Amino acid sequence: QVFVVGSVVVACSVKVTRLPLAGESLSGSAFLAEPGGKGFNLALALSRLGIGVDGIFSVGEDMFSSLISSTFAQVGYTSEMLVHREGSTGAGVAFVDPAGENCLAVCLGANNALTAADVRAFAPRLHRSDLVAATFESPDAPIEAAFALARAREIKTLLNPSPYRPIAPSILAQTSILVVNAVEANALGLGAASQSDGALQATPAIERLLGGGLELLIVTLGSRGAVAFRKQARPFHQSAFEVAAVDTVGAGDAFSAGLIAGLLADKPLEDALQGAAACGALTTLHFGAFGSFPSARTLAAFVER
Ligand code: ADP
C-alpha cells in the first residue's frame, strides 16, 4: 500500500486550435473538467495498477469539493482521506492545442492549508504503508511530517518536487527516491543529468545527492525517456516508448506510479523503469489525465508487445 500526501484540484481544459494571445477570446472545440492534481493523479494511477492507496487530501467548501468527494466515492477511496478547509478547492485551467502543447495556471487553494498536524493525525494509517509519496503541490510542513513518520519506521519515501521550489534540507534528508523532470533537474543544478545519450555520468551535484540518504534519483526526459542514478552503480537510461502522444498531462505522475508498482513488486530497477516509461507513454494517448491511466493488464500487454 502507498500513502499519498495528496494534492487534489479540479482541472479544467479547453481544446483550442492554437494557444490564445493576451487579450484574445478564442472559441474552443472541447471542454473537460475533471479531478486532477499531481497527488491525486499519482494515487489514481497507482489504483489503476492495482496498488492499494491511502492518503490525505484537502478540499475547500465550494461546489468543487462535492465534485472531489463524489469522485473519491466513485474510485473507491474512503471519505476519511479528505480533510475540509475554509476557502476554495484547488482548481486549474489549461488550454491545449492540437499538438498537445498546453499552457495552464493552477490555484492550489485548500491544498495549501494542509498542515503537519493533519498528517500526524493520520500516523497509524501512514505506518501501514510500504511507501509514502508526495509532490510539491503540497506545502513543506505536511510533507516533512509525513516523511519523518515514514523514515522513523524505515518506510521508503518518494518525492516529485513539482511544481519546482528548492527542496528543504529537512525533506531531502528524509527522501529515499527523487523523481524530477528536465526542468526540475536544471533548477536543482544537476547539470548533465539531462543528457540521455553518449557516456552517461553522474555529475558532482548528483554524487552529492546520492551521498546523503537518497537511494535513487530519476530524471525523466519526456519523449527522450528517463535516466536513473544510484549509489555506486552506473547510470541507466530507459528509452521512451514510441507513441502518438495526444496530451502529456499526467505522464510524469503515471511514470512515478509505474515505478512504485515495479519497486513494490520487488522487480529489478531496469524492469521497474521500463514499466514506468510504459505507464507514462500510455497516459499520453488520451486527452486529460483522469481516464488516461492504464490498468496493470493494459500495461503488461503494452510492455510485451
Ligand atoms: P513531466 O510530465 O513530469 O514533465 P516527462 O514529460 O519527463 O514528465 O514525462 C515522464 C515520462 O513519461 C517520460 O520519462 C516518458 O517515459 C513518458 N513520456 C512523456 N511524454 C512522452 C511521449 N511524448 N512519448 C512517450 N513517452 C512519454
mmCIF file of C-alpha atoms and ligand atoms in Angstrom:
data_model
loop_
_atom_site.group_PDB
_atom_site.id
_atom_site.type_symbol
_atom_site.label_atom_id
_atom_site.label_comp_id
_atom_site.label_asym_id
_atom_site.label_seq_id
_atom_site.Cartn_x
_atom_site.Cartn_y
_atom_site.Cartn_z
ATOM 1 C CA GLN A 1 0.000 0.000 0.000
ATOM 2 C CA VAL A 2 1.102 3.547 -0.768
ATOM 3 C CA PHE A 3 0.248 6.590 1.350
ATOM 4 C CA VAL A 4 -0.039 9.779 -0.743
ATOM 5 C CA VAL A 5 0.358 13.217 0.803
ATOM 6 C CA GLY A 6 -2.038 14.486 -1.741
ATOM 7 C CA SER A 7 -2.908 17.463 -3.708
ATOM 8 C CA VAL A 8 -6.222 17.461 -5.487
ATOM 9 C CA VAL A 9 -7.570 20.060 -7.897
ATOM 10 C CA VAL A 10 -10.399 20.307 -10.385
ATOM 11 C CA ALA A 11 -8.567 20.503 -13.699
ATOM 12 C CA CYS A 12 -10.424 22.332 -16.458
ATOM 13 C CA SER A 13 -9.098 22.155 -20.003
ATOM 14 C CA VAL A 14 -10.200 23.762 -23.229
ATOM 15 C CA LYS A 15 -9.134 22.349 -26.612
ATOM 16 C CA VAL A 16 -8.159 25.216 -28.906
ATOM 17 C CA THR A 17 -6.738 25.364 -32.431
ATOM 18 C CA ARG A 18 -3.875 27.492 -31.037
ATOM 19 C CA LEU A 19 -2.971 28.932 -27.648
ATOM 20 C CA PRO A 20 -4.690 32.307 -27.025
ATOM 21 C CA LEU A 21 -2.810 35.620 -27.053
ATOM 22 C CA ALA A 22 -3.116 38.253 -24.303
ATOM 23 C CA GLY A 23 -6.497 39.991 -24.543
ATOM 24 C CA GLU A 24 -7.858 37.495 -27.063
ATOM 25 C CA SER A 25 -11.104 35.472 -26.822
ATOM 26 C CA LEU A 26 -10.969 32.136 -28.655
ATOM 27 C CA SER A 27 -13.627 29.517 -29.293
ATOM 28 C CA GLY A 28 -12.622 26.113 -28.009
ATOM 29 C CA SER A 29 -13.714 22.805 -29.573
ATOM 30 C CA ALA A 30 -13.975 20.782 -26.348
ATOM 31 C CA PHE A 31 -14.119 21.383 -22.613
ATOM 32 C CA LEU A 32 -13.275 18.980 -19.849
ATOM 33 C CA ALA A 33 -13.463 19.469 -16.057
ATOM 34 C CA GLU A 34 -12.091 16.518 -14.121
ATOM 35 C CA PRO A 35 -10.483 15.802 -10.756
ATOM 36 C CA GLY A 36 -6.714 16.018 -11.020
ATOM 37 C CA GLY A 37 -3.699 17.424 -9.257
ATOM 38 C CA LYS A 38 -0.362 15.652 -9.104
ATOM 39 C CA GLY A 39 -1.056 13.879 -5.805
ATOM 40 C CA PHE A 40 -4.493 12.658 -6.866
ATOM 41 C CA ASN A 41 -3.194 11.630 -10.304
ATOM 42 C CA LEU A 42 -0.431 9.596 -8.680
ATOM 43 C CA ALA A 43 -2.956 7.947 -6.335
ATOM 44 C CA LEU A 44 -5.322 7.169 -9.197
ATOM 45 C CA ALA A 45 -2.555 5.828 -11.462
ATOM 46 C CA LEU A 46 -1.461 3.522 -8.599
ATOM 47 C CA SER A 47 -5.046 2.354 -8.012
ATOM 48 C CA ARG A 48 -5.487 1.538 -11.714
ATOM 49 C CA LEU A 49 -2.350 -0.611 -11.475
ATOM 50 C CA GLY A 50 -3.959 -2.490 -8.582
ATOM 51 C CA ILE A 51 -1.860 -0.939 -5.803
ATOM 52 C CA GLY A 52 -3.661 -0.146 -2.526
ATOM 53 C CA VAL A 53 -3.797 3.593 -1.851
ATOM 54 C CA ASP A 54 -4.408 5.642 1.270
ATOM 55 C CA GLY A 55 -3.586 9.280 1.826
ATOM 56 C CA ILE A 56 -4.610 12.731 2.911
ATOM 57 C CA PHE A 57 -6.160 15.325 0.586
ATOM 58 C CA SER A 58 -7.512 18.778 1.427
ATOM 59 C CA VAL A 59 -10.577 20.385 -0.172
ATOM 60 C CA GLY A 60 -12.363 23.706 0.372
ATOM 61 C CA GLU A 61 -16.032 24.470 0.848
ATOM 62 C CA ASP A 62 -17.239 25.227 -2.677
ATOM 63 C CA MET A 63 -19.031 23.216 -5.384
ATOM 64 C CA PHE A 64 -15.746 21.682 -6.463
ATOM 65 C CA SER A 65 -15.346 19.995 -3.056
ATOM 66 C CA SER A 66 -18.526 17.983 -3.716
ATOM 67 C CA LEU A 67 -17.171 17.002 -7.130
ATOM 68 C CA ILE A 68 -13.995 15.725 -5.450
ATOM 69 C CA SER A 69 -15.997 13.921 -2.719
ATOM 70 C CA SER A 70 -18.144 12.124 -5.272
ATOM 71 C CA THR A 71 -15.082 11.226 -7.345
ATOM 72 C CA PHE A 72 -13.416 9.727 -4.275
ATOM 73 C CA ALA A 73 -16.514 7.602 -3.689
ATOM 74 C CA GLN A 74 -16.564 6.622 -7.378
ATOM 75 C CA VAL A 75 -12.950 5.419 -7.376
ATOM 76 C CA GLY A 76 -13.394 3.621 -4.046
ATOM 77 C CA TYR A 77 -11.488 5.995 -1.756
ATOM 78 C CA THR A 78 -12.887 6.478 1.747
ATOM 79 C CA SER A 79 -14.092 9.986 2.610
ATOM 80 C CA GLU A 80 -11.697 9.761 5.571
ATOM 81 C CA MET A 81 -8.947 10.590 3.073
ATOM 82 C CA LEU A 82 -10.402 14.110 2.747
ATOM 83 C CA VAL A 83 -9.917 16.992 5.162
ATOM 84 C CA HIS A 84 -12.085 20.090 4.758
ATOM 85 C CA ARG A 85 -10.764 23.644 4.923
ATOM 86 C CA GLU A 86 -12.290 27.095 4.520
ATOM 87 C CA GLY A 87 -11.993 28.741 1.114
ATOM 88 C CA SER A 88 -11.711 27.332 -2.362
ATOM 89 C CA THR A 89 -10.846 23.841 -3.513
ATOM 90 C CA GLY A 90 -7.750 23.691 -5.717
ATOM 91 C CA ALA A 91 -8.566 24.356 -9.369
ATOM 92 C CA GLY A 92 -6.711 24.887 -12.611
ATOM 93 C CA VAL A 93 -7.402 25.981 -16.167
ATOM 94 C CA ALA A 94 -5.454 24.776 -19.205
ATOM 95 C CA PHE A 95 -5.527 25.453 -22.926
ATOM 96 C CA VAL A 96 -4.399 22.541 -25.106
ATOM 97 C CA ASP A 97 -3.558 22.951 -28.813
ATOM 98 C CA PRO A 98 -3.761 20.207 -31.496
ATOM 99 C CA ALA A 99 -0.065 19.344 -30.997
ATOM 100 C CA GLY A 100 -0.790 18.649 -27.311
ATOM 101 C CA GLU A 101 1.104 21.793 -26.287
ATOM 102 C CA ASN A 102 -0.548 23.497 -23.333
ATOM 103 C CA CYS A 103 -0.414 26.489 -21.033
ATOM 104 C CA LEU A 104 -2.054 26.393 -17.665
ATOM 105 C CA ALA A 105 -2.467 28.083 -14.304
ATOM 106 C CA VAL A 106 -3.392 26.295 -11.089
ATOM 107 C CA CYS A 107 -4.675 27.804 -7.856
ATOM 108 C CA LEU A 108 -3.884 25.291 -5.109
ATOM 109 C CA GLY A 109 -6.413 26.762 -2.646
ATOM 110 C CA ALA A 110 -7.198 24.314 0.167
ATOM 111 C CA ASN A 111 -4.143 22.189 -0.709
ATOM 112 C CA ASN A 112 -2.017 24.948 0.805
ATOM 113 C CA ALA A 113 -3.904 24.640 4.106
ATOM 114 C CA LEU A 114 -2.752 21.067 4.794
ATOM 115 C CA THR A 115 -0.656 21.042 7.995
ATOM 116 C CA ALA A 116 1.848 18.818 9.751
ATOM 117 C CA ALA A 117 -0.759 18.228 12.492
ATOM 118 C CA ASP A 118 -3.242 16.966 9.859
ATOM 119 C CA VAL A 119 -0.674 14.424 8.708
ATOM 120 C CA ARG A 120 0.285 13.350 12.242
ATOM 121 C CA ALA A 121 -3.380 12.561 12.914
ATOM 122 C CA PHE A 122 -3.061 10.002 10.059
ATOM 123 C CA ALA A 123 0.100 8.416 11.529
ATOM 124 C CA PRO A 124 -1.384 4.945 12.239
ATOM 125 C CA ARG A 125 -2.635 4.733 8.629
ATOM 126 C CA LEU A 126 0.600 6.080 7.184
ATOM 127 C CA HIS A 127 2.507 3.451 9.164
ATOM 128 C CA ARG A 128 0.533 0.689 7.452
ATOM 129 C CA SER A 129 2.076 1.693 4.097
ATOM 130 C CA ASP A 130 5.080 0.380 2.186
ATOM 131 C CA LEU A 131 5.879 3.762 0.686
ATOM 132 C CA VAL A 132 4.910 7.411 1.275
ATOM 133 C CA ALA A 133 4.769 9.726 -1.757
ATOM 134 C CA ALA A 134 4.417 13.495 -2.109
ATOM 135 C CA THR A 135 4.636 16.241 -4.707
ATOM 136 C CA PHE A 136 5.284 19.953 -4.362
ATOM 137 C CA GLU A 137 1.611 20.759 -4.849
ATOM 138 C CA SER A 138 1.610 20.233 -1.062
ATOM 139 C CA PRO A 139 3.336 22.603 1.381
ATOM 140 C CA ASP A 140 6.630 21.640 3.026
ATOM 141 C CA ALA A 141 5.224 21.145 6.559
ATOM 142 C CA PRO A 142 2.913 18.164 5.864
ATOM 143 C CA ILE A 143 5.484 16.535 3.539
ATOM 144 C CA GLU A 144 8.181 16.893 6.167
ATOM 145 C CA ALA A 145 5.882 15.446 8.851
ATOM 146 C CA ALA A 146 4.848 12.506 6.653
ATOM 147 C CA PHE A 147 8.405 11.700 5.563
ATOM 148 C CA ALA A 148 9.654 11.885 9.175
ATOM 149 C CA LEU A 149 6.891 9.487 10.298
ATOM 150 C CA ALA A 150 7.768 7.163 7.402
ATOM 151 C CA ARG A 151 11.535 7.132 7.842
ATOM 152 C CA ALA A 152 11.208 6.561 11.621
ATOM 153 C CA ARG A 153 9.671 3.182 10.643
ATOM 154 C CA GLU A 154 12.041 2.657 7.669
ATOM 155 C CA ILE A 155 9.192 3.138 5.222
ATOM 156 C CA LYS A 156 10.510 4.413 1.876
ATOM 157 C CA THR A 157 9.571 7.868 0.617
ATOM 158 C CA LEU A 158 9.247 9.249 -2.914
ATOM 159 C CA LEU A 159 9.303 12.945 -3.734
ATOM 160 C CA ASN A 160 8.343 14.583 -7.014
ATOM 161 C CA PRO A 161 9.323 18.247 -6.434
ATOM 162 C CA SER A 162 6.870 19.599 -8.983
ATOM 163 C CA PRO A 163 5.999 22.449 -9.443
ATOM 164 C CA TYR A 164 9.573 23.248 -8.580
ATOM 165 C CA ARG A 165 10.695 25.061 -5.449
ATOM 166 C CA PRO A 166 14.005 24.471 -3.672
ATOM 167 C CA ILE A 167 13.872 21.247 -1.638
ATOM 168 C CA ALA A 168 14.114 21.968 2.104
ATOM 169 C CA PRO A 169 17.120 20.091 3.570
ATOM 170 C CA SER A 170 14.797 18.536 6.183
ATOM 171 C CA ILE A 171 12.720 16.994 3.360
ATOM 172 C CA LEU A 172 15.682 15.947 1.193
ATOM 173 C CA ALA A 173 17.278 14.201 4.179
ATOM 174 C CA GLN A 174 14.135 12.018 4.508
ATOM 175 C CA THR A 175 13.711 11.276 0.772
ATOM 176 C CA SER A 176 14.528 7.759 -0.491
ATOM 177 C CA ILE A 177 13.537 8.231 -4.153
ATOM 178 C CA LEU A 178 13.574 11.556 -6.004
ATOM 179 C CA VAL A 179 11.839 11.811 -9.396
ATOM 180 C CA VAL A 180 12.398 15.045 -11.351
ATOM 181 C CA ASN A 181 11.768 16.149 -14.917
ATOM 182 C CA ALA A 182 14.329 18.003 -17.045
ATOM 183 C CA VAL A 183 13.148 21.429 -15.839
ATOM 184 C CA GLU A 184 13.415 20.425 -12.178
ATOM 185 C CA ALA A 185 16.800 18.740 -12.766
ATOM 186 C CA ASN A 186 18.129 22.010 -14.181
ATOM 187 C CA ALA A 187 16.645 24.031 -11.315
ATOM 188 C CA LEU A 188 18.356 21.650 -8.859
ATOM 189 C CA GLY A 189 21.656 22.263 -10.685
ATOM 190 C CA LEU A 190 22.048 18.597 -11.604
ATOM 191 C CA GLY A 191 23.657 19.611 -14.909
ATOM 192 C CA ALA A 192 24.487 16.831 -17.338
ATOM 193 C CA ALA A 193 21.817 14.637 -15.777
ATOM 194 C CA SER A 194 19.638 15.725 -18.674
ATOM 195 C CA GLN A 195 21.952 14.149 -21.295
ATOM 196 C CA SER A 196 20.321 10.902 -22.259
ATOM 197 C CA ASP A 197 22.845 9.790 -24.870
ATOM 198 C CA GLY A 198 26.601 9.243 -25.012
ATOM 199 C CA ALA A 199 28.512 8.227 -21.925
ATOM 200 C CA LEU A 200 26.189 8.785 -19.014
ATOM 201 C CA GLN A 201 27.888 10.011 -15.913
ATOM 202 C CA ALA A 202 26.586 11.346 -12.643
ATOM 203 C CA THR A 203 27.635 14.969 -12.124
ATOM 204 C CA PRO A 204 29.246 16.050 -8.825
ATOM 205 C CA ALA A 205 25.849 17.532 -7.839
ATOM 206 C CA ILE A 206 24.220 14.132 -8.379
ATOM 207 C CA GLU A 207 27.016 12.371 -6.465
ATOM 208 C CA ARG A 208 26.393 14.786 -3.579
ATOM 209 C CA LEU A 209 22.660 13.989 -3.583
ATOM 210 C CA LEU A 210 23.382 10.264 -3.558
ATOM 211 C CA GLY A 211 25.963 10.726 -0.802
ATOM 212 C CA GLY A 212 23.130 11.618 1.580
ATOM 213 C CA GLY A 213 20.169 9.387 2.371
ATOM 214 C CA LEU A 214 18.870 9.371 -1.211
ATOM 215 C CA GLU A 215 18.858 5.873 -2.755
ATOM 216 C CA LEU A 216 17.595 6.607 -6.210
ATOM 217 C CA LEU A 217 17.390 9.679 -8.439
ATOM 218 C CA ILE A 218 15.391 9.561 -11.640
ATOM 219 C CA VAL A 219 15.395 12.292 -14.249
ATOM 220 C CA THR A 220 12.531 11.999 -16.715
ATOM 221 C CA LEU A 221 13.099 13.469 -20.173
ATOM 222 C CA GLY A 222 9.692 13.308 -21.866
ATOM 223 C CA SER A 223 9.915 11.550 -25.244
ATOM 224 C CA ARG A 224 13.654 11.003 -24.603
ATOM 225 C CA GLY A 225 12.915 8.616 -21.747
ATOM 226 C CA ALA A 226 14.457 8.699 -18.290
ATOM 227 C CA VAL A 227 17.795 8.221 -16.532
ATOM 228 C CA ALA A 228 18.259 6.517 -13.157
ATOM 229 C CA PHE A 229 21.163 7.225 -10.815
ATOM 230 C CA ARG A 230 22.001 5.066 -7.812
ATOM 231 C CA LYS A 231 24.805 4.920 -5.302
ATOM 232 C CA GLN A 232 27.802 3.015 -6.644
ATOM 233 C CA ALA A 233 26.064 1.876 -9.817
ATOM 234 C CA ARG A 234 26.301 3.011 -13.416
ATOM 235 C CA PRO A 235 23.572 5.405 -14.542
ATOM 236 C CA PHE A 236 20.892 3.615 -16.528
ATOM 237 C CA HIS A 237 18.949 5.102 -19.452
ATOM 238 C CA GLN A 238 15.423 3.895 -20.177
ATOM 239 C CA SER A 239 14.164 4.885 -23.637
ATOM 240 C CA ALA A 240 10.670 6.234 -24.041
ATOM 241 C CA PHE A 241 8.143 4.052 -25.847
ATOM 242 C CA GLU A 242 7.226 5.479 -29.250
ATOM 243 C CA VAL A 243 3.603 6.547 -29.188
ATOM 244 C CA ALA A 244 1.392 9.087 -30.964
ATOM 245 C CA ALA A 245 1.071 11.366 -27.929
ATOM 246 C CA VAL A 246 -2.170 13.363 -27.741
ATOM 247 C CA ASP A 247 -1.770 15.077 -24.355
ATOM 248 C CA THR A 248 1.136 14.585 -21.954
ATOM 249 C CA VAL A 249 -0.786 15.792 -18.848
ATOM 250 C CA GLY A 250 -0.308 13.159 -16.135
ATOM 251 C CA ALA A 251 2.654 11.404 -17.846
ATOM 252 C CA GLY A 252 5.036 12.263 -15.019
ATOM 253 C CA ASP A 253 2.544 11.099 -12.355
ATOM 254 C CA ALA A 254 1.907 7.881 -14.298
ATOM 255 C CA PHE A 255 5.656 7.314 -14.603
ATOM 256 C CA SER A 256 6.052 7.569 -10.809
ATOM 257 C CA ALA A 257 3.112 5.195 -10.305
ATOM 258 C CA GLY A 258 4.622 2.639 -12.716
ATOM 259 C CA LEU A 259 7.967 2.937 -10.961
ATOM 260 C CA ILE A 260 6.423 2.453 -7.499
ATOM 261 C CA ALA A 261 4.387 -0.545 -8.708
ATOM 262 C CA GLY A 262 7.547 -2.177 -10.073
ATOM 263 C CA LEU A 263 9.618 -1.487 -6.973
ATOM 264 C CA LEU A 264 6.897 -2.707 -4.576
ATOM 265 C CA ALA A 265 6.716 -5.916 -6.632
ATOM 266 C CA ASP A 266 10.493 -6.303 -5.978
ATOM 267 C CA LYS A 267 11.303 -6.027 -9.679
ATOM 268 C CA PRO A 268 14.874 -5.130 -10.676
ATOM 269 C CA LEU A 269 15.238 -1.370 -11.224
ATOM 270 C CA GLU A 270 15.597 -1.826 -15.002
ATOM 271 C CA ASP A 271 12.222 -3.612 -15.197
ATOM 272 C CA ALA A 272 10.548 -1.107 -12.877
ATOM 273 C CA LEU A 273 11.809 1.718 -15.101
ATOM 274 C CA GLN A 274 10.521 0.021 -18.221
ATOM 275 C CA GLY A 275 7.084 -0.282 -16.590
ATOM 276 C CA ALA A 276 7.283 3.359 -15.527
ATOM 277 C CA ALA A 277 8.102 4.513 -19.064
ATOM 278 C CA ALA A 278 5.302 2.379 -20.487
ATOM 279 C CA CYS A 279 2.838 3.769 -17.947
ATOM 280 C CA GLY A 280 3.928 7.340 -18.841
ATOM 281 C CA ALA A 281 3.659 6.654 -22.578
ATOM 282 C CA LEU A 282 0.186 5.040 -22.335
ATOM 283 C CA THR A 283 -1.075 8.062 -20.413
ATOM 284 C CA THR A 284 -0.156 10.406 -23.299
ATOM 285 C CA LEU A 285 -2.605 8.601 -25.601
ATOM 286 C CA HIS A 286 -5.707 10.316 -24.148
ATOM 287 C CA PHE A 287 -6.894 13.870 -23.598
ATOM 288 C CA GLY A 288 -6.805 14.785 -19.894
ATOM 289 C CA ALA A 289 -5.476 12.541 -17.126
ATOM 290 C CA PHE A 290 -8.420 11.063 -15.188
ATOM 291 C CA GLY A 291 -9.345 8.435 -17.798
ATOM 292 C CA SER A 292 -5.803 8.017 -19.142
ATOM 293 C CA PHE A 293 -4.013 5.823 -16.611
ATOM 294 C CA PRO A 294 -3.575 2.201 -17.723
ATOM 295 C CA SER A 295 -4.637 -0.911 -15.822
ATOM 296 C CA ALA A 296 -1.997 -3.474 -14.837
ATOM 297 C CA ARG A 297 -3.236 -5.706 -17.660
ATOM 298 C CA THR A 298 -3.011 -2.957 -20.339
ATOM 299 C CA LEU A 299 0.437 -2.042 -19.078
ATOM 300 C CA ALA A 300 1.709 -5.635 -19.181
ATOM 301 C CA ALA A 301 0.312 -6.176 -22.701
ATOM 302 C CA PHE A 302 1.937 -2.929 -23.917
ATOM 303 C CA VAL A 303 5.371 -3.789 -22.478
ATOM 304 C CA GLU A 304 5.297 -7.296 -24.002
ATOM 305 C CA ARG A 305 4.051 -6.299 -27.432
HETATM 306 P P1 ADP B 1 6.532 15.569 -16.651
HETATM 307 O O1 ADP B 1 5.202 15.253 -17.248
HETATM 308 O O2 ADP B 1 6.565 15.434 -15.161
HETATM 309 O O3 ADP B 1 7.182 16.825 -17.160
HETATM 310 P P2 ADP B 1 8.031 13.973 -18.561
HETATM 311 O O4 ADP B 1 7.495 14.848 -19.639
HETATM 312 O O5 ADP B 1 9.521 13.824 -18.464
HETATM 313 O O6 ADP B 1 7.499 14.372 -17.114
HETATM 314 O O7 ADP B 1 7.370 12.529 -18.776
HETATM 315 C C1 ADP B 1 7.507 11.495 -17.833
HETATM 316 C C2 ADP B 1 7.738 10.172 -18.542
HETATM 317 O O8 ADP B 1 6.570 9.837 -19.333
HETATM 318 C C3 ADP B 1 8.916 10.160 -19.521
HETATM 319 O O9 ADP B 1 10.127 9.773 -18.883
HETATM 320 C C4 ADP B 1 8.470 9.129 -20.553
HETATM 321 O O10 ADP B 1 8.814 7.826 -20.114
HETATM 322 C C5 ADP B 1 6.948 9.285 -20.572
HETATM 323 N N1 ADP B 1 6.564 10.214 -21.665
HETATM 324 C C6 ADP B 1 6.274 11.537 -21.568
HETATM 325 N N2 ADP B 1 5.999 12.074 -22.791
HETATM 326 C C7 ADP B 1 6.114 11.060 -23.674
HETATM 327 C C8 ADP B 1 5.959 10.949 -25.095
HETATM 328 N N3 ADP B 1 5.624 12.005 -25.863
HETATM 329 N N4 ADP B 1 6.153 9.724 -25.671
HETATM 330 C C9 ADP B 1 6.489 8.642 -24.926
HETATM 331 N N5 ADP B 1 6.660 8.682 -23.588
HETATM 332 C C10 ADP B 1 6.476 9.859 -22.958
#
